[in-house]
Amino acid sequence: MTTVQTSVYEPLTEPKAVALAVRLGLFRDGAPLACREIGDGNLNLVFHIVDQETKQGVIIKQALPYAKVVGESWPLTLKRAVIESNALRTFASYVPQYVPKVYYSDESLAITVMEDLSRLQIARKGLIEGKTYPLLSQHIDEFVAKTAFYTSDFGMNQQEKKKLAQSFVNPELCKITEDLVFTDPFFDHETNNFEDELRPDVEALWRDDRLHLEAAKLKRKFLTEADVLLHGDLHTGSIFASDDETKVIDPEFAFYGPIGFDLGQFFANLLLNALSRPELERQPLFDHINRTWDVFASVFSNLWRTESVETYAATPGLLEDVLRHAFIDAVGFAGCEVIRRTIGLAHVADLDGIEQKEVRLAAKRHALRLGRRLIVERAELTGTDGFRRLFAETER
Amino acid sequence: MTTVQTSVYEPLTEPKAVALAVRLGLFRDGAPLACREIGDGNLNLVFHIVDQETKQGVIIKQALPYAKVVGESWPLTLKRAVIESNALRTFASYVPQYVPKVYYSDESLAITVMEDLSRLQIARKGLIEGKTYPLLSQHIDEFVAKTAFYTSDFGMNQQEKKKLAQSFVNPELCKITEDLVFTDPFFDHETNNFEDELRPDVEALWRDDRLHLEAAKLKRKFLTEADVLLHGDLHTGSIFASDDETKVIDPEFAFYGPIGFDLGQFFANLLLNALSRPELERQPLFDHINRTWDVFASVFSNLWRTESVETYAATPGLLEDVLRHAFIDAVGFAGCEVIRRTIGLAHVADLDGIEQKEVRLAAKRHALRLGRRLIVERAELTGTDGFRRLFAETER
């Protein structure tokens, strides 16, 4: 009788993480290994194992069966580790230069073993320190454009696409976005979190029928449009960067969704950083925003013209229609992200880290006005210069 | 050691079909059973088994591993039998009165055993004979409105909906629609099938960039919008009817798609029948079209107001927006169906059965003009009266 031995989930310890790395042959024999758990303990364990002599390392990431945010704790599916490793592998088949290499994954242990990126810095942290990362937007938008095109009905066999989408159905993680990005901040919900001084501004949003209607339409797009494989959480905290290298990490929210969503999250997090800066230091962010769209549109259009599998791809006006709606949606999604990062459950250090209270409150009020207009006026914004215009118009 | 015995696919014969019905206990002991294979042999075997004394019967439907259309034969997944029986069961949980009862299904044999509906007539056949089926549109649209609402993000838990959609991923059958409804008729494709006399009209469609752009947008909706569980092939040949009863059959094309698709197919097949009738006999079809939308909108709106699970459901304007887009999409989908049933691979007896050649050709030219304008002007059609107006304007 044959018994198939399946591993049973248990959280790794540092010695067990080292043993796994050795068993996988990721280090030479007898290498002096050091291991440190560097996760924030809220969602995942992250072990950084380094050969003390060669300084070469690997990362072992293990999902925890719960999420902790602002003291709350709730159960969260371990399947997100499979989604994450499958998404990294799928992305790597199109843009290996922009994701960490995956060496190994184990579904039952919820483990992904991958490339050590400690030579790079989390982009949010660097941007807060005033760095500009000149290639950031070019890299991210080549990442977004290529993964979007090749996983869409224009870039891949349409029957294979449906099976790929089926493998990325991700109800639990999508629910987090549906609630925390698209719903709770727009209503008086217990997950919201903001300074008392902002209450009048926040209550105005909660009473705003026009805003509700447009946010509802964007949520419906998120719920129903199975367009392309998205990263699903492409904020600047999911990006490692240096002046010449960029890597996208943490795609556990990956699913098939509307093409403008990742772009919108990225736009929003550039705006959130701009909101945290003195006026004279904002230009690099707006340059990134402009380049973001230019690179996306150019790469996507080139692929469309040269590699599309869809009979209608040559139809005059279709590419323009797809791009126009991607842009409109991205602007709206950016507005939702700006608002929820200001008054929702999960904030960003860009805004919360502003030390002077009045400056911080002013930036957050600015964020709420900007986010609202991005949502409500998204169809009228013609081109990325519109971001700058709305940013200026909502400043006070 | 335990061996799990799984059945291996083989086509049923009449004696085997009877043996299965007996084994399932669907007839009293010793009942004198008669069995006849009544399928058209193109896609499925359909056995009609009847107790000769009580006259009670059952249907055993078995998918064949290929499809035959107009002499062509190609392999076709047996999984469609599982999709069909699962769709019938899902629909029955909302509108048992409008679908046949499923008694049994066997995935590996690709079999569904279900209620005998031979007391009813296929609606297309009856409509061609001049019947009016006074309750047809009311029943079909209660069916469409309830199944659409309860399988949407407004009518069911949004995480359960994603899992349900995952179980109805249906690449092979969707491809048939993508090709035969949305693509081939609009291009010079070998699957097209039309009288030589229509060639100038057809070639005008093939050169029509504006039509291509709008058909492409509709195809993209079909490919990406995972909105509600659709029947997927809701023409009048998929409906059994009498004056007081209506049953929807054959949902093997079921999948999660745009809310307007089933409505559009139904509109189109009412229009195709109207196109085949003398002017004075068309009124019942237009009455059905008007009632179709009225019943759909009213049933869907009532469910929305009383049973919605979505926080935004109470937002002023959202229901109206959802209904407006459902209608616009339905009009466009109807246009695609009218065109493809006229010049594509699979025709309808309504038009092909017109005996006088000049009358038939005139009706088909009318169909092409009507279909084109439904697609191109779908956003301008205000209400179902628009169908009648376009019908008249495209008559000659």
PDB file of C-alpha atoms in Angstrom, chain A residues 287-396:
ATOM      1  CA  ASP A 287       6.808  63.329 -13.851  1.00  0.00           C
ATOM      2  CA  HIS A 288       6.333  59.726 -12.742  1.00  0.00           C
ATOM      3  CA  ILE A 289       2.573  59.997 -13.225  1.00  0.00           C
ATOM      4  CA  ASN A 290       2.964  61.343 -16.750  1.00  0.00           C
ATOM      5  CA  ARG A 291       5.545  58.726 -17.650  1.00  0.00           C
ATOM      6  CA  THR A 292       3.378  55.997 -16.092  1.00  0.00           C
ATOM      7  CA  TRP A 293       0.623  56.547 -18.592  1.00  0.00           C
ATOM      8  CA  ASP A 294       2.911  57.251 -21.551  1.00  0.00           C
ATOM      9  CA  VAL A 295       4.877  54.044 -21.031  1.00  0.00           C
ATOM     10  CA  PHE A 296       1.774  51.976 -20.381  1.00  0.00           C
ATOM     11  CA  ALA A 297      -0.043  53.243 -23.464  1.00  0.00           C
ATOM     12  CA  SER A 298       3.002  52.909 -25.676  1.00  0.00           C
ATOM     13  CA  VAL A 299       4.008  49.389 -24.603  1.00  0.00           C
ATOM     14  CA  PHE A 300       0.415  48.126 -24.631  1.00  0.00           C
ATOM     15  CA  SER A 301      -0.233  49.653 -28.060  1.00  0.00           C
ATOM     16  CA  ASN A 302       2.905  48.150 -29.560  1.00  0.00           C
ATOM     17  CA  LEU A 303       2.014  44.706 -28.293  1.00  0.00           C
ATOM     18  CA  TRP A 304      -1.548  45.132 -29.552  1.00  0.00           C
ATOM     19  CA  ARG A 305      -0.343  46.064 -33.031  1.00  0.00           C
ATOM     20  CA  THR A 306       2.245  43.308 -33.306  1.00  0.00           C
ATOM     21  CA  GLU A 307       1.000  40.372 -31.221  1.00  0.00           C
ATOM     22  CA  SER A 308      -2.769  40.517 -30.822  1.00  0.00           C
ATOM     23  CA  VAL A 309      -4.650  37.241 -31.226  1.00  0.00           C
ATOM     24  CA  GLU A 310      -8.071  38.929 -31.537  1.00  0.00           C
ATOM     25  CA  THR A 311      -9.625  39.251 -35.005  1.00  0.00           C
ATOM     26  CA  TYR A 312     -10.998  42.698 -34.171  1.00  0.00           C
ATOM     27  CA  ALA A 313      -7.608  44.088 -33.059  1.00  0.00           C
ATOM     28  CA  ALA A 314      -7.142  45.826 -36.407  1.00  0.00           C
ATOM     29  CA  THR A 315     -10.535  47.541 -36.174  1.00  0.00           C
ATOM     30  CA  PRO A 316     -10.019  51.324 -36.236  1.00  0.00           C
ATOM     31  CA  GLY A 317     -10.823  52.857 -32.858  1.00  0.00           C
ATOM     32  CA  LEU A 318     -10.829  49.705 -30.731  1.00  0.00           C
ATOM     33  CA  LEU A 319      -7.388  50.120 -29.171  1.00  0.00           C
ATOM     34  CA  GLU A 320      -8.182  53.780 -28.463  1.00  0.00           C
ATOM     35  CA  ASP A 321     -11.452  52.753 -26.801  1.00  0.00           C
ATOM     36  CA  VAL A 322      -9.733  50.159 -24.609  1.00  0.00           C
ATOM     37  CA  LEU A 323      -7.028  52.653 -23.587  1.00  0.00           C
ATOM     38  CA  ARG A 324      -9.518  55.448 -22.945  1.00  0.00           C
ATOM     39  CA  HIS A 325     -11.579  53.290 -20.600  1.00  0.00           C
ATOM     40  CA  ALA A 326      -8.470  51.923 -18.899  1.00  0.00           C
ATOM     41  CA  PHE A 327      -7.424  55.488 -18.181  1.00  0.00           C
ATOM     42  CA  ILE A 328     -10.842  56.641 -16.943  1.00  0.00           C
ATOM     43  CA  ASP A 329     -11.105  53.604 -14.669  1.00  0.00           C
ATOM     44  CA  ALA A 330      -7.545  54.093 -13.406  1.00  0.00           C
ATOM     45  CA  VAL A 331      -8.335  57.690 -12.422  1.00  0.00           C
ATOM     46  CA  GLY A 332     -11.417  56.558 -10.520  1.00  0.00           C
ATOM     47  CA  PHE A 333      -9.616  53.687  -8.805  1.00  0.00           C
ATOM     48  CA  ALA A 334      -6.856  56.135  -7.854  1.00  0.00           C
ATOM     49  CA  GLY A 335      -9.470  58.351  -6.205  1.00  0.00           C
ATOM     50  CA  CYS A 336     -10.787  55.438  -4.123  1.00  0.00           C
ATOM     51  CA  GLU A 337      -7.253  54.523  -3.035  1.00  0.00           C
ATOM     52  CA  VAL A 338      -6.393  58.110  -2.061  1.00  0.00           C
ATOM     53  CA  ILE A 339      -9.519  58.349   0.098  1.00  0.00           C
ATOM     54  CA  ARG A 340      -9.185  54.977   1.771  1.00  0.00           C
ATOM     55  CA  ARG A 341      -5.497  55.511   2.592  1.00  0.00           C
ATOM     56  CA  THR A 342      -6.536  58.724   4.348  1.00  0.00           C
ATOM     57  CA  ILE A 343      -9.573  57.682   6.408  1.00  0.00           C
ATOM     58  CA  GLY A 344      -9.915  53.893   6.010  1.00  0.00           C
ATOM     59  CA  LEU A 345      -8.409  51.040   7.994  1.00  0.00           C
ATOM     60  CA  ALA A 346      -4.958  50.911   6.362  1.00  0.00           C
ATOM     61  CA  HIS A 347      -3.112  54.202   6.083  1.00  0.00           C
ATOM     62  CA  VAL A 348       0.174  55.126   4.430  1.00  0.00           C
ATOM     63  CA  ALA A 349       3.267  56.385   6.162  1.00  0.00           C
ATOM     64  CA  ASP A 350       3.555  59.177   3.578  1.00  0.00           C
ATOM     65  CA  LEU A 351       0.609  61.020   5.155  1.00  0.00           C
ATOM     66  CA  ASP A 352       0.589  59.669   8.700  1.00  0.00           C
ATOM     67  CA  GLY A 353       4.287  60.424   9.000  1.00  0.00           C
ATOM     68  CA  ILE A 354       3.858  64.191   8.562  1.00  0.00           C
ATOM     69  CA  GLU A 355       4.867  65.374  12.014  1.00  0.00           C
ATOM     70  CA  GLN A 356       3.268  68.814  12.188  1.00  0.00           C
ATOM     71  CA  LYS A 357      -0.357  68.223  12.989  1.00  0.00           C
ATOM     72  CA  GLU A 358      -1.792  71.141  11.030  1.00  0.00           C
ATOM     73  CA  VAL A 359       0.297  70.286   7.979  1.00  0.00           C
ATOM     74  CA  ARG A 360      -0.806  66.651   8.257  1.00  0.00           C
ATOM     75  CA  LEU A 361      -4.478  67.550   8.589  1.00  0.00           C
ATOM     76  CA  ALA A 362      -4.239  69.962   5.666  1.00  0.00           C
ATOM     77  CA  ALA A 363      -2.640  67.245   3.506  1.00  0.00           C
ATOM     78  CA  LYS A 364      -5.371  64.787   4.464  1.00  0.00           C
ATOM     79  CA  ARG A 365      -8.147  67.274   3.688  1.00  0.00           C
ATOM     80  CA  HIS A 366      -6.424  67.887   0.392  1.00  0.00           C
ATOM     81  CA  ALA A 367      -6.351  64.118  -0.177  1.00  0.00           C
ATOM     82  CA  LEU A 368     -10.089  63.813   0.454  1.00  0.00           C
ATOM     83  CA  ARG A 369     -10.942  66.650  -1.936  1.00  0.00           C
ATOM     84  CA  LEU A 370      -8.579  65.261  -4.573  1.00  0.00           C
ATOM     85  CA  GLY A 371      -9.828  61.684  -4.202  1.00  0.00           C
ATOM     86  CA  ARG A 372     -13.442  62.765  -4.506  1.00  0.00           C
ATOM     87  CA  ARG A 373     -12.865  64.711  -7.703  1.00  0.00           C
ATOM     88  CA  LEU A 374     -10.787  61.923  -9.250  1.00  0.00           C
ATOM     89  CA  ILE A 375     -13.752  59.613  -8.751  1.00  0.00           C
ATOM     90  CA  VAL A 376     -16.520  61.978  -9.792  1.00  0.00           C
ATOM     91  CA  GLU A 377     -14.731  63.682 -12.693  1.00  0.00           C
ATOM     92  CA  ARG A 378     -12.727  60.707 -13.963  1.00  0.00           C
ATOM     93  CA  ALA A 379     -14.317  60.729 -17.409  1.00  0.00           C
ATOM     94  CA  GLU A 380     -13.456  64.406 -17.955  1.00  0.00           C
ATOM     95  CA  LEU A 381      -9.776  64.118 -17.077  1.00  0.00           C
ATOM     96  CA  THR A 382      -8.005  64.351 -20.412  1.00  0.00           C
ATOM     97  CA  GLY A 383      -4.539  62.921 -19.974  1.00  0.00           C
ATOM     98  CA  THR A 384      -2.225  62.774 -16.997  1.00  0.00           C
ATOM     99  CA  ASP A 385      -1.877  66.578 -16.836  1.00  0.00           C
ATOM    100  CA  GLY A 386      -5.373  66.416 -15.375  1.00  0.00           C
ATOM    101  CA  PHE A 387      -3.921  64.893 -12.202  1.00  0.00           C
ATOM    102  CA  ARG A 388      -1.744  67.952 -11.727  1.00  0.00           C
ATOM    103  CA  ARG A 389      -4.637  70.315 -12.439  1.00  0.00           C
ATOM    104  CA  LEU A 390      -6.977  68.596  -9.955  1.00  0.00           C
ATOM    105  CA  PHE A 391      -4.149  68.410  -7.421  1.00  0.00           C
ATOM    106  CA  ALA A 392      -3.710  72.184  -7.653  1.00  0.00           C
ATOM    107  CA  GLU A 393      -7.443  72.949  -7.685  1.00  0.00           C
ATOM    108  CA  THR A 394      -8.065  70.892  -4.551  1.00  0.00           C
ATOM    109  CA  GLU A 395      -5.125  72.245  -2.564  1.00  0.00           C
ATOM    110  CA  ARG A 396      -7.255  74.641  -0.574  1.00  0.00           C
TER     111      ARG A 396
END
